[in-house]
Coordinates of C-alpha atoms and ligand atoms in Angstrom, one line a residue:
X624 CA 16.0 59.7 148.5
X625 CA 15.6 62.6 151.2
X626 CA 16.4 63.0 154.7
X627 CA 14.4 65.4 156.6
X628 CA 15.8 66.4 160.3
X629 CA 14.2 69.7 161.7
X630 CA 15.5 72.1 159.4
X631 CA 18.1 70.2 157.9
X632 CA 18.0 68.1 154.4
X633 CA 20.1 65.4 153.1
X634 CA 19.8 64.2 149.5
X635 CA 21.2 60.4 148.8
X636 CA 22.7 60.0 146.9
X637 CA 26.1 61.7 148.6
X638 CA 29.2 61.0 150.9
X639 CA 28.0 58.8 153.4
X640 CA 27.5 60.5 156.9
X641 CA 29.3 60.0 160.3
X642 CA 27.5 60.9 163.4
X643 CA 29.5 61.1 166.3
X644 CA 29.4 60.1 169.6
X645 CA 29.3 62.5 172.9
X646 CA 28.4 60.6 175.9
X647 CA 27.6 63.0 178.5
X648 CA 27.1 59.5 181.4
X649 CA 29.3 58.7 184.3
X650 CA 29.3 54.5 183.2
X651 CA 29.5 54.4 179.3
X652 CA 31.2 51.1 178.2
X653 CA 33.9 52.9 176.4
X654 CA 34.2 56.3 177.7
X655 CA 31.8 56.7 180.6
X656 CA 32.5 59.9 183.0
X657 CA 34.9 61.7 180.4
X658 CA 32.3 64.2 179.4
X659 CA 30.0 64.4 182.1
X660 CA 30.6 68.0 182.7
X661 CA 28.6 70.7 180.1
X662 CA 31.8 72.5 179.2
X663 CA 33.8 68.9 178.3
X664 CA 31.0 67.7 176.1
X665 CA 30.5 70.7 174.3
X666 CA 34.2 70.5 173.3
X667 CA 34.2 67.1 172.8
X668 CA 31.5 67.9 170.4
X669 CA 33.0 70.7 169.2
X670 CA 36.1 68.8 167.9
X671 CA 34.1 65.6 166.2
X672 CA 32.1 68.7 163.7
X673 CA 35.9 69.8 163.1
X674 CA 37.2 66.0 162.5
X675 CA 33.6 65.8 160.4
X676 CA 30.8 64.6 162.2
X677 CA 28.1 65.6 160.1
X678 CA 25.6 64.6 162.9
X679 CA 26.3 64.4 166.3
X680 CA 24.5 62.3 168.3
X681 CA 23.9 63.3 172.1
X682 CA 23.0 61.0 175.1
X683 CA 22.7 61.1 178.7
X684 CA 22.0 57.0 179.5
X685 CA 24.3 54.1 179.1
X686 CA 22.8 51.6 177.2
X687 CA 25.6 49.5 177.4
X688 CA 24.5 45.8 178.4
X689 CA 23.4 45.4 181.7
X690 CA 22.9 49.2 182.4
X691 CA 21.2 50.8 185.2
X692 CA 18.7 53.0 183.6
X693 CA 18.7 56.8 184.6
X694 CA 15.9 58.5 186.1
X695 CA 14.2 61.1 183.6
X696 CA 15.2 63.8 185.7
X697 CA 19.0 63.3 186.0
X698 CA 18.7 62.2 181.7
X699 CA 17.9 65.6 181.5
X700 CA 20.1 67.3 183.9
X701 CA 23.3 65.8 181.8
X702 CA 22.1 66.4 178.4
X703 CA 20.1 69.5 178.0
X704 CA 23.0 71.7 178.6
X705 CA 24.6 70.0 175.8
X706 CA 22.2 70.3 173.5
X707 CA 21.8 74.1 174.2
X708 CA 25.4 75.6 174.1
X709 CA 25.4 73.7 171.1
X710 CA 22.8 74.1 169.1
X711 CA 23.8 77.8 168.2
X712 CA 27.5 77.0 167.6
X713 CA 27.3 73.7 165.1
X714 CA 25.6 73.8 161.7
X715 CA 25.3 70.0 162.0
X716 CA 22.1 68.3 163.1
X717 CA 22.3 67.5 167.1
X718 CA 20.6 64.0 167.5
X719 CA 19.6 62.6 170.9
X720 CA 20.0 59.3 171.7
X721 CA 17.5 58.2 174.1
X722 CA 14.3 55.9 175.1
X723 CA 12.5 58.5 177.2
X724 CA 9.9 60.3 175.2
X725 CA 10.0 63.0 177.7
X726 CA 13.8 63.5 177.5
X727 CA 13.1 63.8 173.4
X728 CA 10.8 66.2 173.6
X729 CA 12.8 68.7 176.1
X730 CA 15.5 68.0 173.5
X731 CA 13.8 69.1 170.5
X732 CA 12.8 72.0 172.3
X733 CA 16.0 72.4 173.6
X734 CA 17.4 72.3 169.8
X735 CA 18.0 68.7 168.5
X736 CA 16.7 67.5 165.0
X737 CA 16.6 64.0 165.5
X738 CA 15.2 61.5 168.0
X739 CA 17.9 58.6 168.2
X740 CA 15.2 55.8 169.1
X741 CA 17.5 53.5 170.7
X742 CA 13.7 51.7 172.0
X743 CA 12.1 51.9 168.9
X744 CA 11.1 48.4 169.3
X745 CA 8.3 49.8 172.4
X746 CA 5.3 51.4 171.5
X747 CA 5.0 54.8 171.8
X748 CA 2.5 56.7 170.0
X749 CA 3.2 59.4 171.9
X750 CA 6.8 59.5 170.7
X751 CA 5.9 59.2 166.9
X752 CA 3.4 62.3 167.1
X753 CA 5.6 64.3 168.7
X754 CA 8.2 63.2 165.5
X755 CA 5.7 64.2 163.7
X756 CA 4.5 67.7 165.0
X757 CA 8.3 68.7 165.8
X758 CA 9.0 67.3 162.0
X759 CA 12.5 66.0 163.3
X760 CA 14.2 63.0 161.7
X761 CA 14.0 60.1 163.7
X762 CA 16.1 56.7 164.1
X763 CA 14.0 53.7 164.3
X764 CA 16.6 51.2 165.7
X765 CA 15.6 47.4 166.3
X766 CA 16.4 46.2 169.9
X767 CA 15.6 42.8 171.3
X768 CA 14.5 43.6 174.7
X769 CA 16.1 46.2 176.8
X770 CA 19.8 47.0 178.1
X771 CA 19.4 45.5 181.5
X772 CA 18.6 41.9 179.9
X773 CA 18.9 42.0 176.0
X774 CA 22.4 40.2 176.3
X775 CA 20.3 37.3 178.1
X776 CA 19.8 34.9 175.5
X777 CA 18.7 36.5 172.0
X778 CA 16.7 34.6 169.9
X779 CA 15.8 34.4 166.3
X780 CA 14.6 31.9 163.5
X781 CA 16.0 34.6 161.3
X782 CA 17.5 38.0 162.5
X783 CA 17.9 39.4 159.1
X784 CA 14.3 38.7 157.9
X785 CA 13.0 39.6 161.5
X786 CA 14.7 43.3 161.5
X787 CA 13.6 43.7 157.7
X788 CA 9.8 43.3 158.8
X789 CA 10.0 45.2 162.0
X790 CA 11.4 48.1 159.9
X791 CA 8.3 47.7 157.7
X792 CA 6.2 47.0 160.5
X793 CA 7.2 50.7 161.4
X794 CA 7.4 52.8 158.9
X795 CA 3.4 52.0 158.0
X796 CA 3.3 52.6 162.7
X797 CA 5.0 56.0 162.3
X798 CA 3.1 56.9 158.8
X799 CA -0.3 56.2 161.0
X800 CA 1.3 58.5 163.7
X801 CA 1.6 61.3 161.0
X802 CA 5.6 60.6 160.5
X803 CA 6.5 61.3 156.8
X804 CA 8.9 58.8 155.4
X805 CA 10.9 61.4 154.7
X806 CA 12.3 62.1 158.3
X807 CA 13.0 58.3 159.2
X808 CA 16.3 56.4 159.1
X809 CA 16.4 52.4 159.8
X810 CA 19.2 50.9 162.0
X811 CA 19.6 47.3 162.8
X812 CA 20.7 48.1 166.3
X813 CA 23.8 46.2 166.3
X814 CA 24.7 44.3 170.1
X815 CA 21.2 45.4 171.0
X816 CA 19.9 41.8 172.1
X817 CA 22.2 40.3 169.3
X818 CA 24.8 37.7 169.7
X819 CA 27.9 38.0 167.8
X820 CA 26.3 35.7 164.8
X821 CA 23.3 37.6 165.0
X822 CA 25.1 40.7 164.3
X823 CA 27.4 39.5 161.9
X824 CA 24.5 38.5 159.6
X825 CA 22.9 41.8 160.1
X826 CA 26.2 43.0 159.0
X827 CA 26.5 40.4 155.9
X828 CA 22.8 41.7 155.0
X829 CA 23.0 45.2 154.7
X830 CA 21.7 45.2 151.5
X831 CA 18.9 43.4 152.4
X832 CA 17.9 46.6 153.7
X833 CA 18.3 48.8 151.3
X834 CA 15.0 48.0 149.2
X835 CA 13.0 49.9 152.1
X836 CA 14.4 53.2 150.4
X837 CA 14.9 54.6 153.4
X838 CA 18.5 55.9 155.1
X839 CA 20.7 53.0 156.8
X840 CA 22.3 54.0 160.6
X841 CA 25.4 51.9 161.7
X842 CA 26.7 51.5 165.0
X843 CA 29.3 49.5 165.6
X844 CA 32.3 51.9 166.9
X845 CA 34.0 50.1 170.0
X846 CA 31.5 47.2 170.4
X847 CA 31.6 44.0 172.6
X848 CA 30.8 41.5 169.7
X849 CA 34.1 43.0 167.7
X850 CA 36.5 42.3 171.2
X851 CA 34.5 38.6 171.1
X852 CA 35.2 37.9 167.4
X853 CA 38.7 39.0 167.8
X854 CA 39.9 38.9 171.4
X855 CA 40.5 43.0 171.2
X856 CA 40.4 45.2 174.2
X857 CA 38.1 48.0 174.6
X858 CA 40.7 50.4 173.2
X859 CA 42.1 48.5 170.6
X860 CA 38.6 47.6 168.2
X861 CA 39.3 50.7 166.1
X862 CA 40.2 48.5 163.3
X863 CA 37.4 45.9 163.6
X864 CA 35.0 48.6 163.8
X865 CA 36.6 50.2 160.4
X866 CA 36.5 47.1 158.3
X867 CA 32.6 46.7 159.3
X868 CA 31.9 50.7 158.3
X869 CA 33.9 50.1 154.8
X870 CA 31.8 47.4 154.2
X871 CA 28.8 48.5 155.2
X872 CA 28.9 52.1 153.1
X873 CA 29.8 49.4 149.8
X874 CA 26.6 47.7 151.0
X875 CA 24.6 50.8 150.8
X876 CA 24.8 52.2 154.8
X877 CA 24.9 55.9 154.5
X878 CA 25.3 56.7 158.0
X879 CA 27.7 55.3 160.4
X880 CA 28.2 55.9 164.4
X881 CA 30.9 56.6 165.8
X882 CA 33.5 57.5 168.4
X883 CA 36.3 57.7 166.4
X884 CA 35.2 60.5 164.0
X885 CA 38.3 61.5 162.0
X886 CA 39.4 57.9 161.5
X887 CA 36.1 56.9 160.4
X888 CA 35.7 59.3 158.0
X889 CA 38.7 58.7 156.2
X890 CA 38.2 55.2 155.9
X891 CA 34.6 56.0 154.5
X892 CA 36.2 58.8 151.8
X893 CA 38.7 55.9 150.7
X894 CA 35.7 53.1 150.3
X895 CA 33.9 55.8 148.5
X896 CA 37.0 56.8 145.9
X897 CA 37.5 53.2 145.6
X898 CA 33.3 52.3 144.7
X899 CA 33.4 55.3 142.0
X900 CA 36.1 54.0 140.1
X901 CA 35.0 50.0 140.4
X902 CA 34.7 48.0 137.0
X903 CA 31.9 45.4 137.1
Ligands
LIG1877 C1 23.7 52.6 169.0 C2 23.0 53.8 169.4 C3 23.5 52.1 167.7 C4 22.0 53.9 167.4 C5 24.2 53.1 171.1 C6 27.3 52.4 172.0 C7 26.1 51.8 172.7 N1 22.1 54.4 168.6 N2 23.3 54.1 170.7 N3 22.6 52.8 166.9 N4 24.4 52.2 170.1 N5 21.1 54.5 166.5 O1 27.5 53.6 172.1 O2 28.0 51.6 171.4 O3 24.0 51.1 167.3 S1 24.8 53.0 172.7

């Protein structure tokens, strides 16, 4: 299996991937207004690659439940900088993370390899040709609903089977659209319109993913449903979070999201020592 991003390839089988986090927004859940100036993020950025980020995903708009969303203008404002002083210092693909099509496109041009879809579950034709055109990888991640109401009341008969034939659903979309299979990577959008059942069975399923042959993206790194399951504060779900990457890489995940970069990865590399060596 291949991952195509831009001018980057990946060949799976291989060391799971993190991507990490830089939030360059004044009201992130976890660490909203840290980064907001150019010169922070970039060294925030600069530091996950060094801690080994082998992606690092760049966004500009909260999605945090309940968010206000950011006009397309001031998106841009916050992340294009970013992107730029970036994309000629790191040898790592730059992702951004974003539901604006217009906000992707300036950031391809700007020099990002992936579009982070966080609203993959919208149409947008538009969108998928430019993915295709630009040849960037692209995250198709399932949402119920959007970040102002998702958290409302989620409903499923069955969220695994329901993710599973969306993320059919759009690979034959994007294929239509000119998107080669090659540049797409799936993610069950974890907390996005999920309750904390919901995503624990996405969680518990991850394998039930992995027959689409295509690239699995976790996020999970800080998240609401982990502080619900196990009464942790914001700053104190580092654990929770490294328990669901461990077992999601044995499931089959190659690429997990995160804040906590260096932390992350050496929980992976020990799962990953531990799965060569396993007797069946
Ligand atoms: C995700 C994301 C996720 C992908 C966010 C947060 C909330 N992109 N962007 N997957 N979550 N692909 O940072 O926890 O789960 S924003």
């Amino acid at each position: 299996m291949i991952l195509r991003a831009g001018q980057f390839e990946f060949v799976f089988p291989r060391p799971a991937l993190v991507m990490g986090i830089v939030n360059v927004t004044p009201d992130s859940f976890s660490d909203g207004g840290r980064f907001l100036n150019p010169e922070a993020a970039v060294a925030h950025a600069l530091q996950l690659v060094e801690q080994g980020a082998e992606i690092v995903d760049v966004g500009g708009e909260s999605t945090r439940p309940g968010a206000v969303p950011v006009a397309e203008p001031e998106e841009l404002r916050r992340v294009l900088p970013v992107i730029e002083q970036l994309a000629g210092r790191i040898k790592v693909p730059i992702s951004i993370d974003t539901a604006k099509p217009g906000v992707a496109r300036a950031a391809l041009a700007a020099g990002a390899s992936i579009v982070n879809d966080v609203a993959a579950s919208r149409e947008d034709g538009a969108l998928w040709r430019l993915v295709a055109e630009t040849r960037a990888g692209y995250v198709c991640m399932h949402a119920q609903g959007t970040p102002r109401t998702m958290q409302a009341a989620p409903a499923y008969a069955d969220v695994v089977r329901e993710v599973r034939e969306f993320f059919s659903e759009r690979i034959w979309r994007l294929s239509d659209c000119g998107v080669s299979r090659n540049q797409i990577i799936l993610d069950p959008g974890i907390g996005f319109g999920k309750t904390v059942e919901h995503n624990l069975q996405l969680l518990g399923a991850a394998r039930a993913f992995t027959g689409l042959e295509r690239p699995l993206l976790l996020g999970v790194s800080r998240k609401s449903f982990i502080g619900k399951l196990l009464g942790a504060e914001l700053s104190a779900r580092l654990p929770g979070a490294l328990a669901c990457a461990c077992l999601a890489v044995a499931a089959g995940v190659q690429i997990i999201r995160a804040h906590d970069v260096a932390e992350t990865v050496q929980a992976i590399r020990m799962t990953e020592a531990i799965l060569a060596n396993q007797r069946t």
